[in-house]
Tab-separated table of C-alpha atoms and ligand atoms in Angstrom:
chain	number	residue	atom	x	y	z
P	2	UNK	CA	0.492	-23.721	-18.870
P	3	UNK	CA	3.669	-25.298	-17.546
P	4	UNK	CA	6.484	-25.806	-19.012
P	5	UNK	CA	9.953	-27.935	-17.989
P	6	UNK	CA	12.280	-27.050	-20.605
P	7	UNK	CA	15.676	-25.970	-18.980
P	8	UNK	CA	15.068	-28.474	-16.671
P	9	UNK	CA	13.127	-25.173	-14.699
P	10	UNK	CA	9.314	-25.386	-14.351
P	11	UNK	CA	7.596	-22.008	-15.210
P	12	UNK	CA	4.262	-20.895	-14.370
P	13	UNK	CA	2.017	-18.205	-16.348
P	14	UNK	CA	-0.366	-16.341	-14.694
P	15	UNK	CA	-1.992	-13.080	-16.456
P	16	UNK	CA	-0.029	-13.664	-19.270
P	17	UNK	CA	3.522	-13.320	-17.683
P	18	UNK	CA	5.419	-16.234	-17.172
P	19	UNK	CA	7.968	-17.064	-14.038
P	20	UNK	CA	10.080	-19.655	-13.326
P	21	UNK	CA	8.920	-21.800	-10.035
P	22	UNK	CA	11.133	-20.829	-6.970
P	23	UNK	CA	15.030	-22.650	-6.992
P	24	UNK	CA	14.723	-21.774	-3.083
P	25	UNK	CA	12.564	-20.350	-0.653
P	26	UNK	CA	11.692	-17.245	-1.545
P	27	UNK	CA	9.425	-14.228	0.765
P	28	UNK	CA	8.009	-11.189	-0.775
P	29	UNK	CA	7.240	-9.046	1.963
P	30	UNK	CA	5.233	-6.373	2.417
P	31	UNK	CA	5.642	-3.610	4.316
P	32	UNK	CA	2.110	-1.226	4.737
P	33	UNK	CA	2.445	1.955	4.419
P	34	UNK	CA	6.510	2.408	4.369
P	35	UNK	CA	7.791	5.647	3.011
P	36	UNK	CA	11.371	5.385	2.075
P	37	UNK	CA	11.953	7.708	4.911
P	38	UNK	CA	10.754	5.217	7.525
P	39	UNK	CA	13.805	3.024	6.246
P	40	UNK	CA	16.395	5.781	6.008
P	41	UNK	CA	15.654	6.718	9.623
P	42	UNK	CA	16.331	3.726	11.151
P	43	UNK	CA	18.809	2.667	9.095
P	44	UNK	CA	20.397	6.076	10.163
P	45	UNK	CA	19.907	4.953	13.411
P	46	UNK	CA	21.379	1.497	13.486
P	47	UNK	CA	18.436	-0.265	14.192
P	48	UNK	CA	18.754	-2.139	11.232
P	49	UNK	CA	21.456	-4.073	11.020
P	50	UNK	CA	20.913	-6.629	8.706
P	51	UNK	CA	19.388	-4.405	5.918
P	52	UNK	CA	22.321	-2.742	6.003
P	53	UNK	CA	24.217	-5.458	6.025
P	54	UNK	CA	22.567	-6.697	2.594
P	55	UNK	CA	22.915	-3.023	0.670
P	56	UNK	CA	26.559	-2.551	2.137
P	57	UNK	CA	27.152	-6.302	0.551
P	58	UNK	CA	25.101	-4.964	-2.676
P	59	UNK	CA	21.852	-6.038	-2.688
P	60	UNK	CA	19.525	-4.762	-5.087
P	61	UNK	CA	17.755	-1.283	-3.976
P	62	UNK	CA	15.834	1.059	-6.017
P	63	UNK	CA	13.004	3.777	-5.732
P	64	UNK	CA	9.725	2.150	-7.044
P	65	UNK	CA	6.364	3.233	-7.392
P	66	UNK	CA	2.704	1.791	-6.078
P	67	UNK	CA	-0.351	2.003	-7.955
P	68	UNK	CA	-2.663	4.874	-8.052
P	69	UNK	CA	-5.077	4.913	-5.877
P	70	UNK	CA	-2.116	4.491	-3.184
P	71	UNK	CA	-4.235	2.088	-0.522
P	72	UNK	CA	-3.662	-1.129	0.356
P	73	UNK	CA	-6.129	-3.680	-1.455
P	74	UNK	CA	-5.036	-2.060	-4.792
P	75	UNK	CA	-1.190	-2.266	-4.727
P	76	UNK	CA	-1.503	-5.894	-2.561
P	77	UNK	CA	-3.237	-7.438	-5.112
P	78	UNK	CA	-0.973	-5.918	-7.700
P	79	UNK	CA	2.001	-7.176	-5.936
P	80	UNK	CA	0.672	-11.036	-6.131
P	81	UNK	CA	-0.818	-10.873	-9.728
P	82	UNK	CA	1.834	-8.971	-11.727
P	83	UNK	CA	-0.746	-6.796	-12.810
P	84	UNK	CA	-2.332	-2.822	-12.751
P	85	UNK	CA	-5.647	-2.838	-11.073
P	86	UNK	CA	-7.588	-2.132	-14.695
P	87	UNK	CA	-6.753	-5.807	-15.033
P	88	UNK	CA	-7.182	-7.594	-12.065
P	89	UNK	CA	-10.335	-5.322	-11.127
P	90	UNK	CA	-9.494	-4.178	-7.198
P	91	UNK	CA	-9.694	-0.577	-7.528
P	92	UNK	CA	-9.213	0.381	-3.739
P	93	UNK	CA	-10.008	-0.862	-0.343
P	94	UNK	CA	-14.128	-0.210	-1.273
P	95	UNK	CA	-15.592	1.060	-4.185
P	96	UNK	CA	-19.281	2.118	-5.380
P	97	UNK	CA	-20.021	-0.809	-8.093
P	98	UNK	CA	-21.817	-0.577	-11.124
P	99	UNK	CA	-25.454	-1.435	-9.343
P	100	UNK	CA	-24.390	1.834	-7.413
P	101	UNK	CA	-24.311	-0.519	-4.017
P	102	UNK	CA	-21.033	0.528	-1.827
P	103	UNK	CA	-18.808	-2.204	-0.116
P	104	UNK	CA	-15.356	-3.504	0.760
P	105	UNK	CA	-13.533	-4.523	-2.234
P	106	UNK	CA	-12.653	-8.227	-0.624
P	107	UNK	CA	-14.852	-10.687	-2.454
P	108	UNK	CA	-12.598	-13.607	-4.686
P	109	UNK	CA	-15.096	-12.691	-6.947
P	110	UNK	CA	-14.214	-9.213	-7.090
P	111	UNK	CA	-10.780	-10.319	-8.325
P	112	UNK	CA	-10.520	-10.294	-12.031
P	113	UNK	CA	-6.808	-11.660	-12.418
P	114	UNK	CA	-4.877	-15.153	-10.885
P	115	UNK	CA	-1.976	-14.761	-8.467
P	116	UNK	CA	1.145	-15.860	-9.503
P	117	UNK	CA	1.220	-17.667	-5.878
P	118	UNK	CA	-2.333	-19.780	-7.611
P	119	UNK	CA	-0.311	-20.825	-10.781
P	120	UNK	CA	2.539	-21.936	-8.661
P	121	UNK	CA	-0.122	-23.830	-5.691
P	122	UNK	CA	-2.261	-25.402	-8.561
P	123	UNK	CA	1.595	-27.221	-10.372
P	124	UNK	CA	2.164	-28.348	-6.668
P	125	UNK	CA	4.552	-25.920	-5.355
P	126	UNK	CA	4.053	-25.256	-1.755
P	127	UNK	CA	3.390	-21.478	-1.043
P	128	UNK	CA	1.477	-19.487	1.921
P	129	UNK	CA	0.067	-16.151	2.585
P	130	UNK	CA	0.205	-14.084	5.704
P	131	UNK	CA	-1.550	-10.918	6.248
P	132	UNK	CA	-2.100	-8.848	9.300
P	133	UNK	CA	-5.182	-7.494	8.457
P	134	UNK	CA	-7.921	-10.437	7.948
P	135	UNK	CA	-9.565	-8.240	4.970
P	136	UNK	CA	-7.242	-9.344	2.560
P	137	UNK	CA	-7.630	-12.848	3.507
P	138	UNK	CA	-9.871	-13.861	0.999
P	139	UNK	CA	-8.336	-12.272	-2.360
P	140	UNK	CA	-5.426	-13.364	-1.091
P	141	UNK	CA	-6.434	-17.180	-0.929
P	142	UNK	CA	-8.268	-17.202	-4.328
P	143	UNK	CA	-7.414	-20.306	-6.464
P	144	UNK	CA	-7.098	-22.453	-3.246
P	145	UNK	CA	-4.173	-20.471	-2.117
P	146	UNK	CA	-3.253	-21.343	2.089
P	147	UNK	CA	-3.805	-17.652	3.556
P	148	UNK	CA	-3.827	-16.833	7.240
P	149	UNK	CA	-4.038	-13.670	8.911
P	150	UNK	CA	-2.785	-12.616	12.197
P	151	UNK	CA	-5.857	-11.405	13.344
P	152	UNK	CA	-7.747	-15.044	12.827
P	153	UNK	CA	-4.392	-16.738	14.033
P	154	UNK	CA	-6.097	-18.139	16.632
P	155	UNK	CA	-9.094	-19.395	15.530
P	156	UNK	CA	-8.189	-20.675	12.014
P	157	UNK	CA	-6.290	-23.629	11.120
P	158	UNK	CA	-3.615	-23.096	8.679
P	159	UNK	CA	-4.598	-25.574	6.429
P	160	UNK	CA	-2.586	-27.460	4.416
P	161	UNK	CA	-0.072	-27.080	6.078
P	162	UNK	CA	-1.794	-28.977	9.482
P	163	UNK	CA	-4.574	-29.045	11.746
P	164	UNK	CA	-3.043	-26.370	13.415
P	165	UNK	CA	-3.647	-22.850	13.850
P	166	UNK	CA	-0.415	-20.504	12.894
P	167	UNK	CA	-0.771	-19.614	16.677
P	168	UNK	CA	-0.072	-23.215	17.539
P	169	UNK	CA	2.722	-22.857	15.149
P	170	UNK	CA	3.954	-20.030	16.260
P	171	UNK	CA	3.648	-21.276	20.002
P	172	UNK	CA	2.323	-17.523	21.464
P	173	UNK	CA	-1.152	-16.075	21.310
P	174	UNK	CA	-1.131	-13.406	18.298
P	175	UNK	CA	-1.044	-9.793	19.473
P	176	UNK	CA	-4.231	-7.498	18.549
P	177	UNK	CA	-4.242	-5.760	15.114
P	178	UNK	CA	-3.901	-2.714	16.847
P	179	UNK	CA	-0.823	-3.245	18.750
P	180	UNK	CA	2.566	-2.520	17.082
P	181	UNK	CA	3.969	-6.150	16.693
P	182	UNK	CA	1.107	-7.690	14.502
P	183	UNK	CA	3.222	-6.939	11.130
P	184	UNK	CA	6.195	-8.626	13.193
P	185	UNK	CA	3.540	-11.791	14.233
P	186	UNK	CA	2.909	-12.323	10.553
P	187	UNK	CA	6.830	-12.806	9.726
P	188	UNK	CA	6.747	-15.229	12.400
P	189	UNK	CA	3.783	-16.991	11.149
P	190	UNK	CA	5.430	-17.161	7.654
P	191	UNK	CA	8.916	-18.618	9.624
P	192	UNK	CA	7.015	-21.361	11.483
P	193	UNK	CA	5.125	-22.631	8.525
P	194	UNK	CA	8.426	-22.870	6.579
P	195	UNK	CA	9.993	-24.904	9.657
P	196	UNK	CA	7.082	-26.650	10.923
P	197	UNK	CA	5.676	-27.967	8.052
P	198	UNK	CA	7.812	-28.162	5.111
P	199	UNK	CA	9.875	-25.562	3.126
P	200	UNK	CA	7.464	-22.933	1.059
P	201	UNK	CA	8.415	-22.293	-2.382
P	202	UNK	CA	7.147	-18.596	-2.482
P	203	UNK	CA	5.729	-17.110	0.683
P	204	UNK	CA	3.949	-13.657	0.876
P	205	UNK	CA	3.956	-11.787	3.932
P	206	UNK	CA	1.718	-8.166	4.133
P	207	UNK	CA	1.628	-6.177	7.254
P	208	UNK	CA	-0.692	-3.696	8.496
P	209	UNK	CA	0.730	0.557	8.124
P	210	UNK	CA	-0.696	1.046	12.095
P	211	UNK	CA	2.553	1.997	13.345
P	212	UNK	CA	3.055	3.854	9.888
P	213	UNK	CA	-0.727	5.996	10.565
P	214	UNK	CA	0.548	6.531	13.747
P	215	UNK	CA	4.196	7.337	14.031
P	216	UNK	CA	6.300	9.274	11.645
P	217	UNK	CA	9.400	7.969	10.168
P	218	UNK	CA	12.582	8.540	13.375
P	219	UNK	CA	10.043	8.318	16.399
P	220	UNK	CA	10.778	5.620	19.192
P	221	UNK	CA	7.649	3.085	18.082
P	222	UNK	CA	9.034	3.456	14.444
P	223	UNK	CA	12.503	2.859	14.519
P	224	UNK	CA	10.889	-0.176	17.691
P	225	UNK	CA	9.313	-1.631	14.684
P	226	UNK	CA	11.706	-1.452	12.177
P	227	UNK	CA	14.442	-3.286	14.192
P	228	UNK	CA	11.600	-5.834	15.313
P	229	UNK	CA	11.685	-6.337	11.692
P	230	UNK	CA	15.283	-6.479	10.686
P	231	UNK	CA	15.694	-8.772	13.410
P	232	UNK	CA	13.318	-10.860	11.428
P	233	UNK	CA	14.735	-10.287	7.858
P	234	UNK	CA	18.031	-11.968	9.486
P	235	UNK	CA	16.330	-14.750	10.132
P	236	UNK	CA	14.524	-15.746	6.840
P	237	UNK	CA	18.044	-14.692	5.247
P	238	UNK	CA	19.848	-17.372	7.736
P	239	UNK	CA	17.219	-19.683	6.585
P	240	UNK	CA	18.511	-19.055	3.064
P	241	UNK	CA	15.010	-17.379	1.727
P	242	UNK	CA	15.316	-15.399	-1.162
P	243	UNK	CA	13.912	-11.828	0.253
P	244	UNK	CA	11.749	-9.013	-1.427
P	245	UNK	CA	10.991	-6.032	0.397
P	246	UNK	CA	8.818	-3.723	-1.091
P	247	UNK	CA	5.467	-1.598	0.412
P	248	UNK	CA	2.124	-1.116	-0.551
P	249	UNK	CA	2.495	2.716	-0.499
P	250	UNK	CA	3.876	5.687	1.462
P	251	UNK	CA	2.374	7.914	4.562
P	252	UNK	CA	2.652	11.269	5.133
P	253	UNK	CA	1.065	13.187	7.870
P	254	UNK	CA	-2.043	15.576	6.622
P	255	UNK	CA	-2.611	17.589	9.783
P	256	UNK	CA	-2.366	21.110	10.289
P	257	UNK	CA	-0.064	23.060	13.165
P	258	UNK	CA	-2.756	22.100	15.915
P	259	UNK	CA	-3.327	18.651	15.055
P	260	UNK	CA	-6.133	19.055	13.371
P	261	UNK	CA	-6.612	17.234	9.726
P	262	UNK	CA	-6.250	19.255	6.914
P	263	UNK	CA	-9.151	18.439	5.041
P	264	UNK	CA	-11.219	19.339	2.089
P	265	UNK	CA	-15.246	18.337	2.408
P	266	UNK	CA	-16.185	17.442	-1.192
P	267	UNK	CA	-19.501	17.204	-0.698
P	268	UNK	CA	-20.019	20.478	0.917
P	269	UNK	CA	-17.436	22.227	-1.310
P	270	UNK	CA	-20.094	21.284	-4.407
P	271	UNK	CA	-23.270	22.023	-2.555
P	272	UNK	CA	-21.371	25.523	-2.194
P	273	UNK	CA	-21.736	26.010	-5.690
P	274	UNK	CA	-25.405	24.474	-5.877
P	275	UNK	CA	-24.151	21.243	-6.749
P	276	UNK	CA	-25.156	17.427	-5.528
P	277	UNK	CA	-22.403	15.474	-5.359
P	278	UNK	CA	-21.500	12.331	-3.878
P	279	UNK	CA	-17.885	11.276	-2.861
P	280	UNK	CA	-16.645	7.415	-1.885
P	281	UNK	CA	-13.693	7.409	-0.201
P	282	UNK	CA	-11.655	4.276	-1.142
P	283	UNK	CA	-9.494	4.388	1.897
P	284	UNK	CA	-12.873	3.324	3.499
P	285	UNK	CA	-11.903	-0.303	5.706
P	286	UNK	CA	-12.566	-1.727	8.898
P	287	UNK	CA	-9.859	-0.260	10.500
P	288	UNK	CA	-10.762	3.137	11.306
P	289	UNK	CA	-8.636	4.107	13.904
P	290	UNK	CA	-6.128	4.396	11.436
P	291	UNK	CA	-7.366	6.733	9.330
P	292	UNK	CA	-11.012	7.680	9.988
P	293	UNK	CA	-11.748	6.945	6.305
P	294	UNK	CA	-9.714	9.635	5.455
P	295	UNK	CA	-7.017	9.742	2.450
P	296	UNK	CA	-5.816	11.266	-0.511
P	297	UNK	CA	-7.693	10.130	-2.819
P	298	UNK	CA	-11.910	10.367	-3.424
P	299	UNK	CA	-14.328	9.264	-6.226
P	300	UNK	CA	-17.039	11.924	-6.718
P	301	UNK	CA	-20.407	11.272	-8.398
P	302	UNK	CA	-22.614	14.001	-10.181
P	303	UNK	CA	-24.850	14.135	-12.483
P	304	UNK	CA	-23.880	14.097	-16.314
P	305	UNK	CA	-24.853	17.875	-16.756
P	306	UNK	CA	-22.664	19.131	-13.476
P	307	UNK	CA	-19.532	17.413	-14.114
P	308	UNK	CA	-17.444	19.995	-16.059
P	309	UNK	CA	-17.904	22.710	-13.493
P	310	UNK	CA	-17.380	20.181	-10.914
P	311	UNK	CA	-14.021	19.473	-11.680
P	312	UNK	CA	-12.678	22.791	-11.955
P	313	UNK	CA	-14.392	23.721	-8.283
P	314	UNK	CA	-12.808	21.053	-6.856
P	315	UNK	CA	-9.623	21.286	-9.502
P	316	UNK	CA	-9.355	24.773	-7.889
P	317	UNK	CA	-9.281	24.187	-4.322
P	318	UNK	CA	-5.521	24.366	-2.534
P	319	UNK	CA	-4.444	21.163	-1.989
P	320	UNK	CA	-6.012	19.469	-5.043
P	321	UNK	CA	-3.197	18.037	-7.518
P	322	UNK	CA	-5.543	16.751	-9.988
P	323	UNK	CA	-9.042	16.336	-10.748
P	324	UNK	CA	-9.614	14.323	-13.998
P	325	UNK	CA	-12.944	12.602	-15.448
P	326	UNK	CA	-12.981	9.148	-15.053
P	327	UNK	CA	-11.757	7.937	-18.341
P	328	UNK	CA	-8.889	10.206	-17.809
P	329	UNK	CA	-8.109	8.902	-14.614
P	330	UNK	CA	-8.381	5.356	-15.821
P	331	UNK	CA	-6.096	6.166	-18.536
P	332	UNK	CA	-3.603	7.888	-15.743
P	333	UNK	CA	-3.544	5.723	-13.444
P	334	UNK	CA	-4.464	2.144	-15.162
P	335	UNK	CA	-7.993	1.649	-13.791
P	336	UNK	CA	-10.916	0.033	-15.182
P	337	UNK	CA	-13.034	2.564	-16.346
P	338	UNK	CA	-16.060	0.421	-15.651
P	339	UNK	CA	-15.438	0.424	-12.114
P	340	UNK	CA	-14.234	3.990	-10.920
P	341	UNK	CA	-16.594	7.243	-10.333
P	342	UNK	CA	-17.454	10.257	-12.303
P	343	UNK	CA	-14.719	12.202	-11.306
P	344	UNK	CA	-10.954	11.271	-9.850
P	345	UNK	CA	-9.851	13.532	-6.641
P	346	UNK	CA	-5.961	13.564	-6.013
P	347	UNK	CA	-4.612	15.749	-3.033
P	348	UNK	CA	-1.357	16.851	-2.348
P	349	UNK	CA	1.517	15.988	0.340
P	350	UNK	CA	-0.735	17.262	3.439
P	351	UNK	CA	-4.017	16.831	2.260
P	352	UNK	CA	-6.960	14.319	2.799
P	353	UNK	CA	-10.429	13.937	1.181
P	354	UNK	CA	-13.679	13.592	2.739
P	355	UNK	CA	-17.080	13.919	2.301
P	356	UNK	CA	-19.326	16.735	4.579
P	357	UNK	CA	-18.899	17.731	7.551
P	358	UNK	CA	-22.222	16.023	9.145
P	359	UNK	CA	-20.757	12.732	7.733
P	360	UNK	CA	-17.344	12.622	9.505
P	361	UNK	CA	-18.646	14.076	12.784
P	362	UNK	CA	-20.075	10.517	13.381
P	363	UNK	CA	-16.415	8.894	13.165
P	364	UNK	CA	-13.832	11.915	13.415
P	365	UNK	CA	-10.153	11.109	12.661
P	366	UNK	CA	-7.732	10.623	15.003
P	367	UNK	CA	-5.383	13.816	16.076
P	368	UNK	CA	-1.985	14.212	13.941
P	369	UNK	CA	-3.886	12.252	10.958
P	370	UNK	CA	-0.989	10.374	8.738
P	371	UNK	CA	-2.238	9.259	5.555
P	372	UNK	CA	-2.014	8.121	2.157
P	373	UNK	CA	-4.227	7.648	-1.094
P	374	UNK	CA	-2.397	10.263	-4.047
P	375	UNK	CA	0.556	10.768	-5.783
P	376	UNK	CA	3.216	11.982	-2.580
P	377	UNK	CA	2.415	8.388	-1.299
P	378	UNK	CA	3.651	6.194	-4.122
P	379	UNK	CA	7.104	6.271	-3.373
P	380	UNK	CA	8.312	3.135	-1.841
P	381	UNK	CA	10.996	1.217	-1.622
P	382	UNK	CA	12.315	-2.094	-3.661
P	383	UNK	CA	14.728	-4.005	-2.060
P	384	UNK	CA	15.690	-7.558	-2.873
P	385	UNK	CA	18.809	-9.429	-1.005
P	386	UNK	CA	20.280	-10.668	-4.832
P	387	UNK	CA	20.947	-8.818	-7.344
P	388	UNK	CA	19.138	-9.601	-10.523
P	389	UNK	CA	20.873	-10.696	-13.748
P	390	UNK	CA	22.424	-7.745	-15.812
P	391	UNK	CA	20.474	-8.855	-18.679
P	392	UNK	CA	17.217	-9.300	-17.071
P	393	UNK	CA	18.082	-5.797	-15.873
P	394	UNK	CA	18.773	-4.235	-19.167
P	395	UNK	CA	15.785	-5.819	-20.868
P	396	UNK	CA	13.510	-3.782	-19.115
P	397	UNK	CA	15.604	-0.661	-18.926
P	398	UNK	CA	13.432	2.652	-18.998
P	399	UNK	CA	10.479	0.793	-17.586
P	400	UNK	CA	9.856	2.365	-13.675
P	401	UNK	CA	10.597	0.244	-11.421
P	402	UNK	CA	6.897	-0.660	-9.659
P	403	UNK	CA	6.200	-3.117	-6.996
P	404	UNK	CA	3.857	-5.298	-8.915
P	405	UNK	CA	7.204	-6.420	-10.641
P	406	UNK	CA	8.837	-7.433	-7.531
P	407	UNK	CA	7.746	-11.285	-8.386
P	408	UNK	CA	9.383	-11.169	-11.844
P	409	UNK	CA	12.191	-9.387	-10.332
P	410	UNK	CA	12.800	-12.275	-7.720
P	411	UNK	CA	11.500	-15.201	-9.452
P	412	UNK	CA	12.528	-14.332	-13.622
P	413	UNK	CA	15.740	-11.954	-12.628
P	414	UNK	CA	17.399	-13.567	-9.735
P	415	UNK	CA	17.325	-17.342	-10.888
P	416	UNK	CA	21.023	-18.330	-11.511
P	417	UNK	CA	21.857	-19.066	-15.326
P	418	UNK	CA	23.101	-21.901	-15.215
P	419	UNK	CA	21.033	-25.504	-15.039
P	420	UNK	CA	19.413	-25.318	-11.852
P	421	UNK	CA	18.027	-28.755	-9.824
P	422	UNK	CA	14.733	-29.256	-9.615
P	423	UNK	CA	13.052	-26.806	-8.040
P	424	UNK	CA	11.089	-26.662	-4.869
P	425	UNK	CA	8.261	-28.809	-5.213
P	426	UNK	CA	10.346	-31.758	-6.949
P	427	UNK	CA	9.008	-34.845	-4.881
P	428	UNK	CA	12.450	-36.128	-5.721
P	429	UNK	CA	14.736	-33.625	-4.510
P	430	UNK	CA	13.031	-31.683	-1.470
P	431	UNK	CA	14.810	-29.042	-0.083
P	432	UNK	CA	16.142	-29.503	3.333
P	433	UNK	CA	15.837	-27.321	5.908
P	434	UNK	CA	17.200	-27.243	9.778
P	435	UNK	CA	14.246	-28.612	12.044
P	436	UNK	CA	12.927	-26.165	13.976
P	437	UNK	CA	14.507	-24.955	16.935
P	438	UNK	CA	18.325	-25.819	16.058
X	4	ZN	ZN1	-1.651	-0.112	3.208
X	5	ZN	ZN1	-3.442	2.845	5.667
């Protein structure tokens, strides 16, 4: 599996190789951020050290998430390398192939190794910090160290201590619903590195509240984004190798009076004498961001009622595409053994959902912001190095997509020329200033 030729030690996982971090390196990312929300502040000069690393040319491109555009998906993505029809997590829940619906956060729902496994199981010291606790556990497959802000302070951050990242951090962690918890987990990620020895590659994912709530400009957003930046500058002072990318867009999906602009799948097909049944893969614990509603919906029919299906719902306004499911898993590189009958895409400032009677129990909040279909897979790719021209130009007319931000960092920024060991030498360790100079 490994490999020290070059004097570099490489790592494969799903088939891709990457060479161990030369320094501390962070892929972080951000839930939920449209492009705008970065342009905005930026605009605004609340972000002075991101614009500090593109004025000084880092390296900045429009990328794309994976289809479904929710979080589990593209996360997982983003540490494996890999489209979801290999490593299996197909949205935030899913109907599986016993027709039982649940979360899609079991490590044995995860088909695929991270990249952050390969590196943990050849001794290279890495760490995973998510806001949300639901992507805890794919996160920490392969005996990764995970934490998540909202089980800060309760769970030790083992290895790196008895601690909890709370103790680490030295303040209780805010609530998953306040605006700071994304800004908590870049702390976490800081005090580990400090604390308790320098992390070879460190993943940081945030939660998109601020993004569900707050459009890209407003006074919380731009709040957040400089909380942020302020952040960034200090992982760069701490000489961290930095990826930026997101798990996918938001835009809001609300009509003039606030009210969501919605198609009802479920009742649209009874309409037309039709049973169908529609999963939402949006679908987490976190429904005050969303009320399980987003842009994207698996329906279920039977075999004979499929065809008409999909051109009554292919025909409703809003609807960008409607495909069967071995189209969709050809579209959008899915497993076709663990989507629906039917794939539902909707357009800029349109959500899903299922019937009426089933969203009056949980109704969304006002001004809905969303995400799940194609207008939310725009994101940005930022990294604070430019990668080699040649590592560049070998993948020339490939899109640039955020599961690539690892080889990016890891294969396309390492410097040419014969590096020292890398981190996780027992000989050469990396030094770092103790914390709190
Ligand atoms: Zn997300
Ligand atoms: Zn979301």
């Amino acid at each position: 599996m490994s490999s020290t030729e070059h004097s570099r030690q490489t790592v494969v996982a799903n088939g891709q190789s990457y060479i161990a971090p030369q320094k501390p390196t962070v892929v972080i990312t951000i839930d939920g951020c449209a492009v705008e929300y970065l342009t905005a502040a930026l605009e605004k000069g609340c972000m002075p050290n991101l614009q500090a690393l593109l004025d000084g040319g880092a390296f900045s491109v429009d990328a794309l998430s994976e289809m479904p555009s929710f979080t589990n998906p593209n996360n997982i993505s983003i540490v494996t390398g890999v489209a979801p029809a290999i490593h299996g997590i197909v949205g935030n829940y899913y109907r599986d192939p016993h027709g039982v619906e649940r979360q899609l956060t079991q490590p044995s729902d995860l088909r695929a190794s991270t990249i952050h496994a390969a590196l943990h199981a050849h001794g290279i010291p890495v760490l995973m910090v998510t806001a949300k606790d639901k992507l805890r556990r794919l996160l920490s497959v392969g005996g990764v160290p995970s934490v998540s802000v909202e089980k800060a302070d309760s769970l030790p951050i083992a290895p790196y201590g008895d601690a909890t990242a709370a103790d680490l951090v030295g303040r209780p962690a805010p609530h998953i619903y306040d605006w700071d918890a994304s800004i908590y987990a870049m702390d976490i990620g800081l005090a580990a590195h400090r604390q308790a020895g320098p992390i070879g590659l460190l993943y940081v994912s945030f939660t998109d509240y601020v993004q569900h709530r707050e459009p890209p400009g407003s006074a919380l957003a731009n709040q957040f984004y400089s909380a942020f930046d302020d952040r960034l500058g200090i992982y760069l002072a701490e000489g961290f190798l930095v990826g930026i990318t997101a798990d996918h867009g938001m835009n809001a999906k609300h009509n003039h009076d606030g009210s969501p602009r919605l198609i009802l799948l479920e009742d649209v097909l009874q309409e037309a004498g039709i049973k169908g049944h529609a999963v939402l893969p949006i679908t987490d614990p976190y429904t005050a961001h969303h009320g399980a509603l987003g842009s994207f919906a698996w329906v279920y029919v039977d075999r004979t009622d499929r065809d008409r299906a999909i051109e009554i719902i292919g025909n409703a306004a809003g609807v960008t595409e409607a495909y069967t499911g071995r189209e969709a898993a050809a579209a959008y590189e899915l497993p076709s053994d663990l989507i629906g009958d039917i794939a539902v895409s909707g357009d800029r400032s349109m959500v899903l959902g299922r019937s009426a009677s089933f969203h009056a129990a949980s109704p969304p909040p006002g001004h809905l912001r969303s995400h799940g279909g194609r207008y939310e897979q725009p994101i940005p790719l930022i990294l604070s190095e430019q990668p080699r021209p040649e590592f560049l130009g070998s993948r020339a007319g490939r899109p640039h997509r955020n599961r690539y931000i690892h080889d990016l960092l890891l294969n396309g920024c390492t410097e040419q020329q014969e590096a020292p060991s890398g981190i996780g030498s027992v000989q050469k360790p990396i030094s770092v200033a103790p914390f709190g100079e």
